[in-house]
Short mmCIF file of C-alpha atoms and ligand atoms in Angstrom, two decimals:
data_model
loop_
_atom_site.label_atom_id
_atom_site.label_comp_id
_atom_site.label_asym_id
_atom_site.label_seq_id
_atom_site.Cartn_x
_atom_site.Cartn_y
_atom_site.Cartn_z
CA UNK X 1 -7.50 -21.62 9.10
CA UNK X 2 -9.51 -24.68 9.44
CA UNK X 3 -12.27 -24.81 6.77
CA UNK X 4 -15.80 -26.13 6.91
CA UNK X 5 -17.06 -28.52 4.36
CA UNK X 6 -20.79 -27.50 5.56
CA UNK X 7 -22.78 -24.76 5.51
CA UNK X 8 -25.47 -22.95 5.66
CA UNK X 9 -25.48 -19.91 2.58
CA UNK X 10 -22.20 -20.38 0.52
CA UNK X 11 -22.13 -17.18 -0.85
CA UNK X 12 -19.48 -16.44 -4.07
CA UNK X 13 -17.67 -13.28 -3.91
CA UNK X 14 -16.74 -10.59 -1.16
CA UNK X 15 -18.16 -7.34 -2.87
CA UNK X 16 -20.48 -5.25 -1.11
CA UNK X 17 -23.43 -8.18 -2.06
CA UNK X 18 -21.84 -10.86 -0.33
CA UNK X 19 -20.71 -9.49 2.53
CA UNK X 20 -23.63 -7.43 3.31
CA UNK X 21 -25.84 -10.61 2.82
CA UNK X 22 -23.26 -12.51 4.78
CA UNK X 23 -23.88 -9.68 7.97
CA UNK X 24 -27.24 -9.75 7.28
CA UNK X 25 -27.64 -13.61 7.96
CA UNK X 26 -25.30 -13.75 10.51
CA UNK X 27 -27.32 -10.67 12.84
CA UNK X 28 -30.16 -13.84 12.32
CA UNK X 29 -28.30 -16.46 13.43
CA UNK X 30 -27.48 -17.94 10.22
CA UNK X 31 -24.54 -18.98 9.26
CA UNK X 32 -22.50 -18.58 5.64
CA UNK X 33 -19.21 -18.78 3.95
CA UNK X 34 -17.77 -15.87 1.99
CA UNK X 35 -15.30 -17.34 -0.84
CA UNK X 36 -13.74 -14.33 -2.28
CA UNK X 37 -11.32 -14.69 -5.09
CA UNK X 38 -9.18 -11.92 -4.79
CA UNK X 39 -6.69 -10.78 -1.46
CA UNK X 40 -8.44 -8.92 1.29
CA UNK X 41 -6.30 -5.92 0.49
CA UNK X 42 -7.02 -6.07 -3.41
CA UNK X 43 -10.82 -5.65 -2.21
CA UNK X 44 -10.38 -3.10 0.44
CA UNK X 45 -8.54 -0.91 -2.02
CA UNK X 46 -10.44 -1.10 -5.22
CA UNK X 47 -11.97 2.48 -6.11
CA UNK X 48 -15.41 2.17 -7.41
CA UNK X 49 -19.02 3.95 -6.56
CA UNK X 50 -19.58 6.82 -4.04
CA UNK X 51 -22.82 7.59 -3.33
CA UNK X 52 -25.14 6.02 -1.42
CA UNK X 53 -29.28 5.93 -1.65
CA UNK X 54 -30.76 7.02 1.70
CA UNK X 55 -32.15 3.01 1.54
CA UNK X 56 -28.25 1.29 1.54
CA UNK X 57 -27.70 4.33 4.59
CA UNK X 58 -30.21 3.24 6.43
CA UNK X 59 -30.04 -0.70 5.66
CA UNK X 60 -26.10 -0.14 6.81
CA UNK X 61 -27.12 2.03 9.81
CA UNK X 62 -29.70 -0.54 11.02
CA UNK X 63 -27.34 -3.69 10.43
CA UNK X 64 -24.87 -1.56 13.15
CA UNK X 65 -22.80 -0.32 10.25
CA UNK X 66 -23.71 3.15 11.17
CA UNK X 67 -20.30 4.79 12.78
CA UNK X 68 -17.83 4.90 9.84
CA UNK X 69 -20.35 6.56 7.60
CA UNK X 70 -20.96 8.93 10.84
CA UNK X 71 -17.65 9.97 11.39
CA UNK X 72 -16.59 10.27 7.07
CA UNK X 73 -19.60 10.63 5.38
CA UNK X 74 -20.90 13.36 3.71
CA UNK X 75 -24.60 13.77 3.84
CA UNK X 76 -25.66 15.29 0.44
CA UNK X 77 -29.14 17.21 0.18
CA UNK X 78 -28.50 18.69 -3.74
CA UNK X 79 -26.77 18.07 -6.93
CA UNK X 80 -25.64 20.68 -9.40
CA UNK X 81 -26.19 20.37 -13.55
CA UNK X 82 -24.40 23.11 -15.38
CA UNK X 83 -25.08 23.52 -18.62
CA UNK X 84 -25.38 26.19 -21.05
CA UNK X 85 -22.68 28.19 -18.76
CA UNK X 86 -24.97 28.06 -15.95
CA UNK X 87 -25.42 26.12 -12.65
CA UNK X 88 -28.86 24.55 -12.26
CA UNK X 89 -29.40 22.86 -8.64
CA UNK X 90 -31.93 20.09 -8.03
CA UNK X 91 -32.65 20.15 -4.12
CA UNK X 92 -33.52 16.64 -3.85
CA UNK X 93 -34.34 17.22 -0.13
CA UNK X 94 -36.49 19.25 -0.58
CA UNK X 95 -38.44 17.46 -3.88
CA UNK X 96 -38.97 14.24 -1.62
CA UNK X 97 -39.54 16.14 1.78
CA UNK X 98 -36.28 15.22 3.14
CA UNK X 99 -34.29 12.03 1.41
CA UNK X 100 -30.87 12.42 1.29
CA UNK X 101 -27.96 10.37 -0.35
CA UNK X 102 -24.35 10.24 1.29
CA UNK X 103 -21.08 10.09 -0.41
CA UNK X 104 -19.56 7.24 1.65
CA UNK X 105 -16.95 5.39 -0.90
CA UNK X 106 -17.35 1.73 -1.50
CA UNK X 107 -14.32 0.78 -0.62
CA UNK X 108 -15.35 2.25 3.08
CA UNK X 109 -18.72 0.29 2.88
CA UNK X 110 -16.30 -2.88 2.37
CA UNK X 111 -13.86 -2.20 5.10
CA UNK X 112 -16.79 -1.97 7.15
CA UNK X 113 -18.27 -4.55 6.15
CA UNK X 114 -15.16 -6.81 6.42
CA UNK X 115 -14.68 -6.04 10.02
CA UNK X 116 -17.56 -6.48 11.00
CA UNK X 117 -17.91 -9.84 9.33
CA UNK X 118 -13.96 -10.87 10.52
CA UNK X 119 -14.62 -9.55 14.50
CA UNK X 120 -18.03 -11.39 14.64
CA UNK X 121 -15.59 -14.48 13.90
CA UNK X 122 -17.30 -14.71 10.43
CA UNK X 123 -15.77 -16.99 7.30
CA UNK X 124 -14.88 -14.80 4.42
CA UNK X 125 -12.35 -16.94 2.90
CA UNK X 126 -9.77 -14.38 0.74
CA UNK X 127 -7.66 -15.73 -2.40
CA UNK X 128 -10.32 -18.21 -2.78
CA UNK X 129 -11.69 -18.56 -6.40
CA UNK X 130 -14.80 -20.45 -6.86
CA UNK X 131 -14.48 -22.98 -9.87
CA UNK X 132 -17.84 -24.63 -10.38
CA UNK X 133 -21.47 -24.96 -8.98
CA UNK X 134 -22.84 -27.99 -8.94
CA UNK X 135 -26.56 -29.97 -7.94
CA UNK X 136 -28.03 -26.64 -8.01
CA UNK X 137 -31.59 -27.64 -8.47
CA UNK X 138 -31.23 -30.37 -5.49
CA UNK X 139 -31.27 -29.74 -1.63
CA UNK X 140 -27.84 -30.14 -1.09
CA UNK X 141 -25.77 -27.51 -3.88
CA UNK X 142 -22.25 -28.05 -4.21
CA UNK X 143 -19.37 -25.38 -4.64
CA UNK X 144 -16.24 -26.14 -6.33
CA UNK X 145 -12.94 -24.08 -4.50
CA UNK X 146 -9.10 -23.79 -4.66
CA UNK X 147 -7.15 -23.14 -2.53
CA UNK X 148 -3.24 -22.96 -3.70
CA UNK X 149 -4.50 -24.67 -6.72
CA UNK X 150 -5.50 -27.60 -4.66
CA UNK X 151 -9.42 -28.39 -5.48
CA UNK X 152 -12.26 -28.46 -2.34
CA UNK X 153 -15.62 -28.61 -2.15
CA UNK X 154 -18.01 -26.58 0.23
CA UNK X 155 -21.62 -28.07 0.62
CA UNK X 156 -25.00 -25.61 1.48
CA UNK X 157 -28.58 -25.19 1.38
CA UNK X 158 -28.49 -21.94 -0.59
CA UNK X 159 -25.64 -21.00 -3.27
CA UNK X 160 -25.44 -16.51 -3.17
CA UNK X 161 -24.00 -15.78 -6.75
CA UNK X 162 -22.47 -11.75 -5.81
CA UNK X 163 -19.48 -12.74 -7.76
CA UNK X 164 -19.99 -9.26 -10.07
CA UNK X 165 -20.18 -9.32 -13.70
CA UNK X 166 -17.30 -11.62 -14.84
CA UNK X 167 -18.25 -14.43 -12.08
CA UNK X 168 -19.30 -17.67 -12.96
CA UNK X 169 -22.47 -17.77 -11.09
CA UNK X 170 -24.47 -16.31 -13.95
CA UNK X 171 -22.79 -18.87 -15.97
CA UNK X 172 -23.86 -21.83 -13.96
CA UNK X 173 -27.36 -21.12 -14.87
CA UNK X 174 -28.67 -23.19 -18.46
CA UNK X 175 -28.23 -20.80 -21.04
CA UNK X 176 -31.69 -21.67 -22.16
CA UNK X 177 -33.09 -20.86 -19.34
CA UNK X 178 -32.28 -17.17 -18.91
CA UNK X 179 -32.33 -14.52 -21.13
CA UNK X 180 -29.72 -11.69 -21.62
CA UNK X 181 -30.20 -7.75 -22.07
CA UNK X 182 -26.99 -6.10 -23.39
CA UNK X 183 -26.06 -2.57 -24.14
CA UNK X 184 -22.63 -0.96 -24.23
CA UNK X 185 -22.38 2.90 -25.14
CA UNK X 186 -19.70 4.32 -27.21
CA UNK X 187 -17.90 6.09 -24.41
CA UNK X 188 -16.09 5.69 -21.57
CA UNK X 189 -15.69 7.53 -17.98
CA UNK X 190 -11.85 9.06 -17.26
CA UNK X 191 -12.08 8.22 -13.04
CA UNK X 192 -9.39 10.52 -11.63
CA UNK X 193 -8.39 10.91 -7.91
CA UNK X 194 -6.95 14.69 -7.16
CA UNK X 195 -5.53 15.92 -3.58
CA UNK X 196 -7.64 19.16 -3.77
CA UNK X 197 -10.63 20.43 -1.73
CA UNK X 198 -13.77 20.20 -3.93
CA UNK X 199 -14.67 23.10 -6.04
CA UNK X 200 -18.60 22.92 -4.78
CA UNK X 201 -20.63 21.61 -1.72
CA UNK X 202 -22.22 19.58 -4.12
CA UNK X 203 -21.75 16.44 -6.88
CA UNK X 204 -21.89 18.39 -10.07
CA UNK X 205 -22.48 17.53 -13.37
CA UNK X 206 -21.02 19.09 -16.37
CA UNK X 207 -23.23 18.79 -19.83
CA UNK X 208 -21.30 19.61 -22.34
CA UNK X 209 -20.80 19.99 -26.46
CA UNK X 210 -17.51 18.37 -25.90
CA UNK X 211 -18.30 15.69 -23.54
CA UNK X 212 -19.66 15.03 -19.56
CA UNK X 213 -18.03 15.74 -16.96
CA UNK X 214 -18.40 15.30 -12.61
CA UNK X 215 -17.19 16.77 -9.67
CA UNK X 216 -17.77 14.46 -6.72
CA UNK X 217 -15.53 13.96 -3.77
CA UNK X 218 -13.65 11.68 -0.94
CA UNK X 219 -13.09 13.89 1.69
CA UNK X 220 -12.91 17.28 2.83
CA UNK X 221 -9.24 17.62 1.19
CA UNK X 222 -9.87 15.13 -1.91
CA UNK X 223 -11.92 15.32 -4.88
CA UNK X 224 -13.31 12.58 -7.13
CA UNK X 225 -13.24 13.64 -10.99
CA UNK X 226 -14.97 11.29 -13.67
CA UNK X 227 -14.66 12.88 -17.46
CA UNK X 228 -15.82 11.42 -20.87
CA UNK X 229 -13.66 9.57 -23.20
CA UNK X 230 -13.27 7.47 -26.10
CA UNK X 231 -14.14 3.38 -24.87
CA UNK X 232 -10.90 2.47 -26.15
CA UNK X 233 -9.41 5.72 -24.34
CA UNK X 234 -6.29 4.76 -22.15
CA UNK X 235 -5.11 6.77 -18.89
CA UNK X 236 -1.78 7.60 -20.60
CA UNK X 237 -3.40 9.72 -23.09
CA UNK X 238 -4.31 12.07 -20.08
CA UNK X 239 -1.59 14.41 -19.04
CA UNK X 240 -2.66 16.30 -16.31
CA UNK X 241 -2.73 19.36 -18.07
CA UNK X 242 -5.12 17.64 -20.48
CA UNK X 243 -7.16 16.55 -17.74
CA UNK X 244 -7.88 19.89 -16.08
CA UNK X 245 -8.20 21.59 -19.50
CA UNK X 246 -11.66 19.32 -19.85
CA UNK X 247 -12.42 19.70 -16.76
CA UNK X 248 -12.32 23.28 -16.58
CA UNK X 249 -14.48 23.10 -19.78
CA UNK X 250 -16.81 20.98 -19.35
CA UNK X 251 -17.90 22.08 -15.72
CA UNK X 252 -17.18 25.84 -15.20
CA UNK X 253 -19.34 28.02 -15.77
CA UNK X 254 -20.31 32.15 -15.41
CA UNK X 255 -22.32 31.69 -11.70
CA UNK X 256 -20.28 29.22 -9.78
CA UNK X 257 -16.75 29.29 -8.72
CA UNK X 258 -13.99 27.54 -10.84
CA UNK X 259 -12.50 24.24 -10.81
CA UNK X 260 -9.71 23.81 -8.25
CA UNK X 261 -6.60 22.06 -9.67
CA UNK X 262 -4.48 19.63 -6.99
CA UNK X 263 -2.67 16.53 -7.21
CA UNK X 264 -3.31 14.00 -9.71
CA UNK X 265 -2.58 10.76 -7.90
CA UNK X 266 -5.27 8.18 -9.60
CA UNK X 267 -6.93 7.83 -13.17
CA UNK X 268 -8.43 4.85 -14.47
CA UNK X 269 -10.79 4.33 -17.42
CA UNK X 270 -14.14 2.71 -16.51
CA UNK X 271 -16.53 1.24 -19.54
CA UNK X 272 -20.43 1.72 -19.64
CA UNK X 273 -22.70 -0.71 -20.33
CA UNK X 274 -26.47 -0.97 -19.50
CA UNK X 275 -26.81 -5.48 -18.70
CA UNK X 276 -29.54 -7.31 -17.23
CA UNK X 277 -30.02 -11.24 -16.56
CA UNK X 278 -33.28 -12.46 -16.02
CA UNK X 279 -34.18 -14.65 -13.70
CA UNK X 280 -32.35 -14.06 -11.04
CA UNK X 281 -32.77 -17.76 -9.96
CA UNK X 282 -32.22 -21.27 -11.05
CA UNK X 283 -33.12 -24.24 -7.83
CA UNK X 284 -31.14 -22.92 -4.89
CA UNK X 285 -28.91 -20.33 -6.83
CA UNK X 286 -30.12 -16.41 -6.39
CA UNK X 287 -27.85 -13.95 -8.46
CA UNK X 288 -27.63 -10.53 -6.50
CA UNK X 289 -25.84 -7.06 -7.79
CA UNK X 290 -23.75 -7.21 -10.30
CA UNK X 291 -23.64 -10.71 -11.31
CA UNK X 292 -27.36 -10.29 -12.62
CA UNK X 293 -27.11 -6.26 -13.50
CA UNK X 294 -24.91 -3.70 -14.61
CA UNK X 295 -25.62 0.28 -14.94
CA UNK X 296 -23.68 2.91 -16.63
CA UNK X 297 -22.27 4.82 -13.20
CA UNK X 298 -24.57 7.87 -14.30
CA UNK X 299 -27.09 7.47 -11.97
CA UNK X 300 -24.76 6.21 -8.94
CA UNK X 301 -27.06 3.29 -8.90
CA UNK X 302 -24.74 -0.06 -9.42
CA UNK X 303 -24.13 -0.39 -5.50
CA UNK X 304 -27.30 0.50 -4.00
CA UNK X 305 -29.07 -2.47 -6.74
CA UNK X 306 -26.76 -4.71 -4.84
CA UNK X 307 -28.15 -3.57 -1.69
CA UNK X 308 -31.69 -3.64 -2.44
CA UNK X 309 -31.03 -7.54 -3.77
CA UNK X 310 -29.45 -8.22 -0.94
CA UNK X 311 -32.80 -7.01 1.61
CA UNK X 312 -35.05 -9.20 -0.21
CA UNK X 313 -32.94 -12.60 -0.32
CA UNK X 314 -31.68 -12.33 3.01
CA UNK X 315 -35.76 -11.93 4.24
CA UNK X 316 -36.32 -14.86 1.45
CA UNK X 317 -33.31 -17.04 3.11
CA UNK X 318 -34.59 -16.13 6.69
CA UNK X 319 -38.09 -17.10 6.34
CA UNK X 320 -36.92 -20.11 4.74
CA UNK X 321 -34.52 -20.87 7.79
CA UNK X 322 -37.39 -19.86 10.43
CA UNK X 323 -40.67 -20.45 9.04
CA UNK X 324 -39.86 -23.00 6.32
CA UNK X 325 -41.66 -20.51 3.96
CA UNK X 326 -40.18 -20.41 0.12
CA UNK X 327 -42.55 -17.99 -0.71
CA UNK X 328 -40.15 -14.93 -0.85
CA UNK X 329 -37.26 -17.08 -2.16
CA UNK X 330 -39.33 -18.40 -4.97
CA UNK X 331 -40.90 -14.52 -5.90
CA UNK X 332 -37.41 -13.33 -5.45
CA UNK X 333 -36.30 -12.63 -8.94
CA UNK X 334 -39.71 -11.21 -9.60
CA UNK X 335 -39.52 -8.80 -6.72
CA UNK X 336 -35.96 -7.53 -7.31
CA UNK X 337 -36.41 -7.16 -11.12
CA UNK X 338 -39.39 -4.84 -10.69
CA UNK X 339 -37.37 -2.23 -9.13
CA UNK X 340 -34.21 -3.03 -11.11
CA UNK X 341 -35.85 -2.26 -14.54
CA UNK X 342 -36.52 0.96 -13.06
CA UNK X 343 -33.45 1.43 -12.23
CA UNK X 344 -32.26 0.70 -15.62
CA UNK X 345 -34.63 2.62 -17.23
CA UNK X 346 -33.58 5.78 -14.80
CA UNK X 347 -29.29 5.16 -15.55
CA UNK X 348 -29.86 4.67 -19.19
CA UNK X 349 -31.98 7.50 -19.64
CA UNK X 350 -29.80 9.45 -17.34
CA UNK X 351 -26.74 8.34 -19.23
CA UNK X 352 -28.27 9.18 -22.75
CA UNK X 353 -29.17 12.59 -22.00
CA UNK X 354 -25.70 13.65 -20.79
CA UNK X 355 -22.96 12.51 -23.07
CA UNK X 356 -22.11 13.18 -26.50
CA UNK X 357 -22.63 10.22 -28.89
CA UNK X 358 -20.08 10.13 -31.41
CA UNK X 359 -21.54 11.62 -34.67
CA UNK X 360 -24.44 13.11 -32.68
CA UNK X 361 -26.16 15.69 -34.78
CA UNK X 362 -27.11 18.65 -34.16
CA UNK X 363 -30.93 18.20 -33.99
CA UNK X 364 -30.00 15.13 -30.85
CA UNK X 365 -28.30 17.63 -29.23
CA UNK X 366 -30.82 20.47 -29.08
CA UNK X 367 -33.62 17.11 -27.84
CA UNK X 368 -30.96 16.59 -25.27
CA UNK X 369 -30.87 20.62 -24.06
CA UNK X 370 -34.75 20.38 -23.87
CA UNK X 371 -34.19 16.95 -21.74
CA UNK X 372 -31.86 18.91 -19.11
CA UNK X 373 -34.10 21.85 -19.17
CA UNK X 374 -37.07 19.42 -18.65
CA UNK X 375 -35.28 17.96 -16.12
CA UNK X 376 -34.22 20.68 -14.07
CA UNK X 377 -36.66 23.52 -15.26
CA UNK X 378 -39.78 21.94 -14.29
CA UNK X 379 -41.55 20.54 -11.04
CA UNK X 380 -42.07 16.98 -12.50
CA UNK X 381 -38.49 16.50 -13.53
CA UNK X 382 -36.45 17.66 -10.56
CA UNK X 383 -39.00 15.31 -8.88
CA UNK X 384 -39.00 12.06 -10.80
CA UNK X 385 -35.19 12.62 -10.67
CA UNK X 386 -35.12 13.18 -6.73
CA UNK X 387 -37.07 10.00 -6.18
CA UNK X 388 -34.64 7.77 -8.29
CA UNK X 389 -31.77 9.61 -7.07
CA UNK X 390 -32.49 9.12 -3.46
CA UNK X 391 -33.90 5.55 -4.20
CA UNK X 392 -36.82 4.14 -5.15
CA UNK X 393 -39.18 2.23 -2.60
CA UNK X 394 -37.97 -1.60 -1.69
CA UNK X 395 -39.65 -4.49 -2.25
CA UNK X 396 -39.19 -5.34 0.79
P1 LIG Q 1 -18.50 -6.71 -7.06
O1 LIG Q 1 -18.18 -5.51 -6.28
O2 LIG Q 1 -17.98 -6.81 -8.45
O3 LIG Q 1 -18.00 -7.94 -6.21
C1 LIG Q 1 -17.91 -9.25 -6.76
C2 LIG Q 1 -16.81 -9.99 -6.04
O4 LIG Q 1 -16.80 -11.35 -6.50
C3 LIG Q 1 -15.44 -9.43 -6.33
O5 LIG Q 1 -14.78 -9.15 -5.13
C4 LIG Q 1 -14.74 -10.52 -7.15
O6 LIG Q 1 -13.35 -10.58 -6.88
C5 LIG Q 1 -15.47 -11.76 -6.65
N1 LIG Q 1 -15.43 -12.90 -7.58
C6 LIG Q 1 -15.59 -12.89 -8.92
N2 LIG Q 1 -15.50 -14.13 -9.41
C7 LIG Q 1 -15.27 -14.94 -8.36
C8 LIG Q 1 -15.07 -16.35 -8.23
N3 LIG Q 1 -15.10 -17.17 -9.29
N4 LIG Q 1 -14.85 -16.86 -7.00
C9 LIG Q 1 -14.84 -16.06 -5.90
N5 LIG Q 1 -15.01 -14.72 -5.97
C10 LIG Q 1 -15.23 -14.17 -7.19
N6 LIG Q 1 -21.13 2.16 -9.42
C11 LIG Q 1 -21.55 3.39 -9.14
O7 LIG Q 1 -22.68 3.52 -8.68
N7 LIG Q 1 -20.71 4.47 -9.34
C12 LIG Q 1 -19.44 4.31 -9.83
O8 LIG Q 1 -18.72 5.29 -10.00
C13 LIG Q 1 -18.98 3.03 -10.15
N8 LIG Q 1 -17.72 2.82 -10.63
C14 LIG Q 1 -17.33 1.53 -10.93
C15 LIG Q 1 -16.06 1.29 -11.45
C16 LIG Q 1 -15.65 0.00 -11.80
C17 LIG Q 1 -14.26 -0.23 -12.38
C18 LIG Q 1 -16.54 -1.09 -11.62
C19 LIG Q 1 -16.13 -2.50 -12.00
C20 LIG Q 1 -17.80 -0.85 -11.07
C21 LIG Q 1 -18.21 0.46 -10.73
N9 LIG Q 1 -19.48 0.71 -10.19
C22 LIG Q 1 -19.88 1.96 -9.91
C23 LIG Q 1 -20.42 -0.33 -9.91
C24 LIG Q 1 -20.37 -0.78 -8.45
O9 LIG Q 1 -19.06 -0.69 -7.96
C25 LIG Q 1 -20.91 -2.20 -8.43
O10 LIG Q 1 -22.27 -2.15 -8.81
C26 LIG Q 1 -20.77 -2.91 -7.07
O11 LIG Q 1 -19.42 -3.21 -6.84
C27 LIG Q 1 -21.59 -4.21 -7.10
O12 LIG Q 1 -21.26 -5.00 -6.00
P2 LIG Q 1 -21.23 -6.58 -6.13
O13 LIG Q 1 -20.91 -7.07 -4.78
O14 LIG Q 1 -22.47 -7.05 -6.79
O15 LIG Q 1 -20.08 -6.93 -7.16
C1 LIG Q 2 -20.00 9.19 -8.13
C2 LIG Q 2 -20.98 10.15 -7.96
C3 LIG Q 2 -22.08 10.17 -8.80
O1 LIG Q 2 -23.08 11.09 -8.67
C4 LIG Q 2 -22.19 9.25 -9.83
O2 LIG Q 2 -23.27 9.29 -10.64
C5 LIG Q 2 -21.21 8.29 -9.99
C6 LIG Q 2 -20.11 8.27 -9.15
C7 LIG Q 2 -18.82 9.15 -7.24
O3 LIG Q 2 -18.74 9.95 -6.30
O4 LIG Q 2 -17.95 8.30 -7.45
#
């Protein structure tokens, strides 16, 4: 592959950010570089998020990403809390008058994304780590490559930093200049892949004494299982017999239908941390998605922030392309981090009221009862949860 040393975006990291922003740009006639770190394959196959706001649906559908999620995805209309041996559905359809959400995996949205970018005869540049940003706050920013260990430079207008959480983008911005919000709970999420039709129609979430618990799926013949655990918990402590032993614990219950056991043939322990970086912006560097924000997965909220980053810089980098207008790019940590705090707020809160702390006492877990009967025993809860669930308004 021949390699520019020019171009328009350089955008770090091939996540859902980059690439989407990269399509984005590209359906405008702008061109960008993808550097991606890690092999196509590695990216293609890592299991991650799987639900999607109606928003990242209908940003995907409208960029022409629409026919993978038509042919796989499951359009979701309710979710199901059981607690207190009963199931308690929230039909956030019908709160919002007709949002949905779709459970689409990430690692489809990728794919997608990928081909799209690869048959369009796009650069997304695999097994490429990024090793330094440089003359950020000039015209002409300057990213630092290897390739086989040899060094090369790429030059740009605009530096993208979607390099996730343990990129250097973040890094590249003065530590004085930025300031950092931090908070990692003292659990963990079991993720566990099973060959076995779902037990329900719907994701469903299991409040219980002993821990959370979700039912979520991949397909019509393969269900996605997440279950509490210590932080420092490691898959091998899980037999399967374990596993379904919690599950059936923590999410059956006397009015629904039990837990079907299958397969076990993935688990994988995932920490939770609430993180926030503000601003998202230092000269001609934007952070979008994880490398400026992480969620617990609670609220199934970490990929569709990336998404809603990723509408207002590639408007930002547009208008700066086509009507020499900064005025989005320079309002566009402001304008993502208005939503984003919501969406902290609603993952955090979200997260807090399902799990069991360690040494919880008994009077937090009778305030977090009256939460989930708040939440789904009342008109204003099942409907400030619908709206967040479904997505909040954009920015742009
Ligand atoms: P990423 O997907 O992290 O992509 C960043 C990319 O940058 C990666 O491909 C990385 O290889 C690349 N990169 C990093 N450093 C460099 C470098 N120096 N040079 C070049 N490339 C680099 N969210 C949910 O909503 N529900 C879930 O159940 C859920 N589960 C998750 C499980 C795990 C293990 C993780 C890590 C995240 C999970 N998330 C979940 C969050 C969700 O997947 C992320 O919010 C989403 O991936 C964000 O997309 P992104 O493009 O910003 O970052
Ligand atoms: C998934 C579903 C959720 O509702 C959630 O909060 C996190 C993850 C999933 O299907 O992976």
């Amino acid at each position: 592959m021949t390699r520019t040393d020019r171009t328009q975006v350089a955008i770090v990291g091939g996540g859902p950010a980059g690439l989407l922003l990269s399509h984005l740009l590209h359906l405008e006639g702008i061109e960008s570089v993808v550097l991606e770190h890690r092999s196509q394959d590695h990216v293609q196959s890592r299991l991650r998020a799987g639900v999607l706001e109606q928003g990242t649906v209908d940003t995907l559908r409208d960029a022409g990403l629409g026919a993978g999620m038509a042919a796989r995805g499951m359009p979701q209309t309710a979710i199901d809390f059981r607690f207190g041996r009963r199931s308690h559905l929230i039909d956030f359809t019908h709160e919002t008058g007709g949002r949905q959400v779709m459970v689409y995996p990430q690692h489809e949205v990728v794919t997608d994304l990928i081909r799209a970018r690869l048959e369009a005869g796009g650069q997304v540049w695999f097994d490429t780590p990024v090793t330094q940003l440089d003359d950020l706050t000039t015209s002409r920013p300057v990213v630092h490559y290897e390739v086989d260990g040899e060094p090369h430079q790429l030059r740009c207008d605009i530096v993208a930093g979607c390099d996730g959480f343990r990129g250097l983008s973040r890094e590249a911005m003065p530590a004085d200049a930025r300031t950092s919000y931090d908070r990692i709970y003292p659990f963990a999420w079991l993720g566990i892949l099973a060959e076995v039709p779902p037990a329900a129609p719907t994701v469903t979430w299991g409040c219980h004494e002993s821990g959370f618990a979700m039912l979520s799926f991949r397909s019509s013949t393969v269900s996605r299982l997440y279950l509490q655990c210590a932080p420092d918990d490691k898959p091998e402590n899980w037999s399967d017999d374990r596993i379904w032993h919690t599950l059936h614990e923590r999410l059956d219950v006397d009015d629904m239908p039990p837990l079907i056991e299958g397969r076990i043939t993935q688990k994988g322990v995932t920490g939770m941390r609430s993180f926030l970086s503000e601003p998202m912006q230092h000269g001609r560097l934007f952070l979008a998605g994880d490398a400026a924000h992480i969620v617990p997965p609670t609220g199934a909220k970490g990929l569709n922030a990336a998404v809603a980053d990723i509408r207002v810089l590639s408007r930002g980098i547009l208008d700066f392309y086509r009507r020499a207008s900064t005025d989005v790019l320079d309002q566009y940590s402001a304008l993502c981090l208005e939503r984003m705090w919501l969406v902290q707020r609603f993952s955090a809160g979200l997260c807090t009221m399902v799990h069991q702390f360690p040494g919880q006492g008994a009077f937090e877990r009778r305030l977090q009862r009256a939460d989930l009967d708040t939440l789904t025993g009342t008109h204003a809860g099942r409907l400030a949860f619908s709206e967040n669930f479904t997505g909040l308004p954009y920015a742009i």
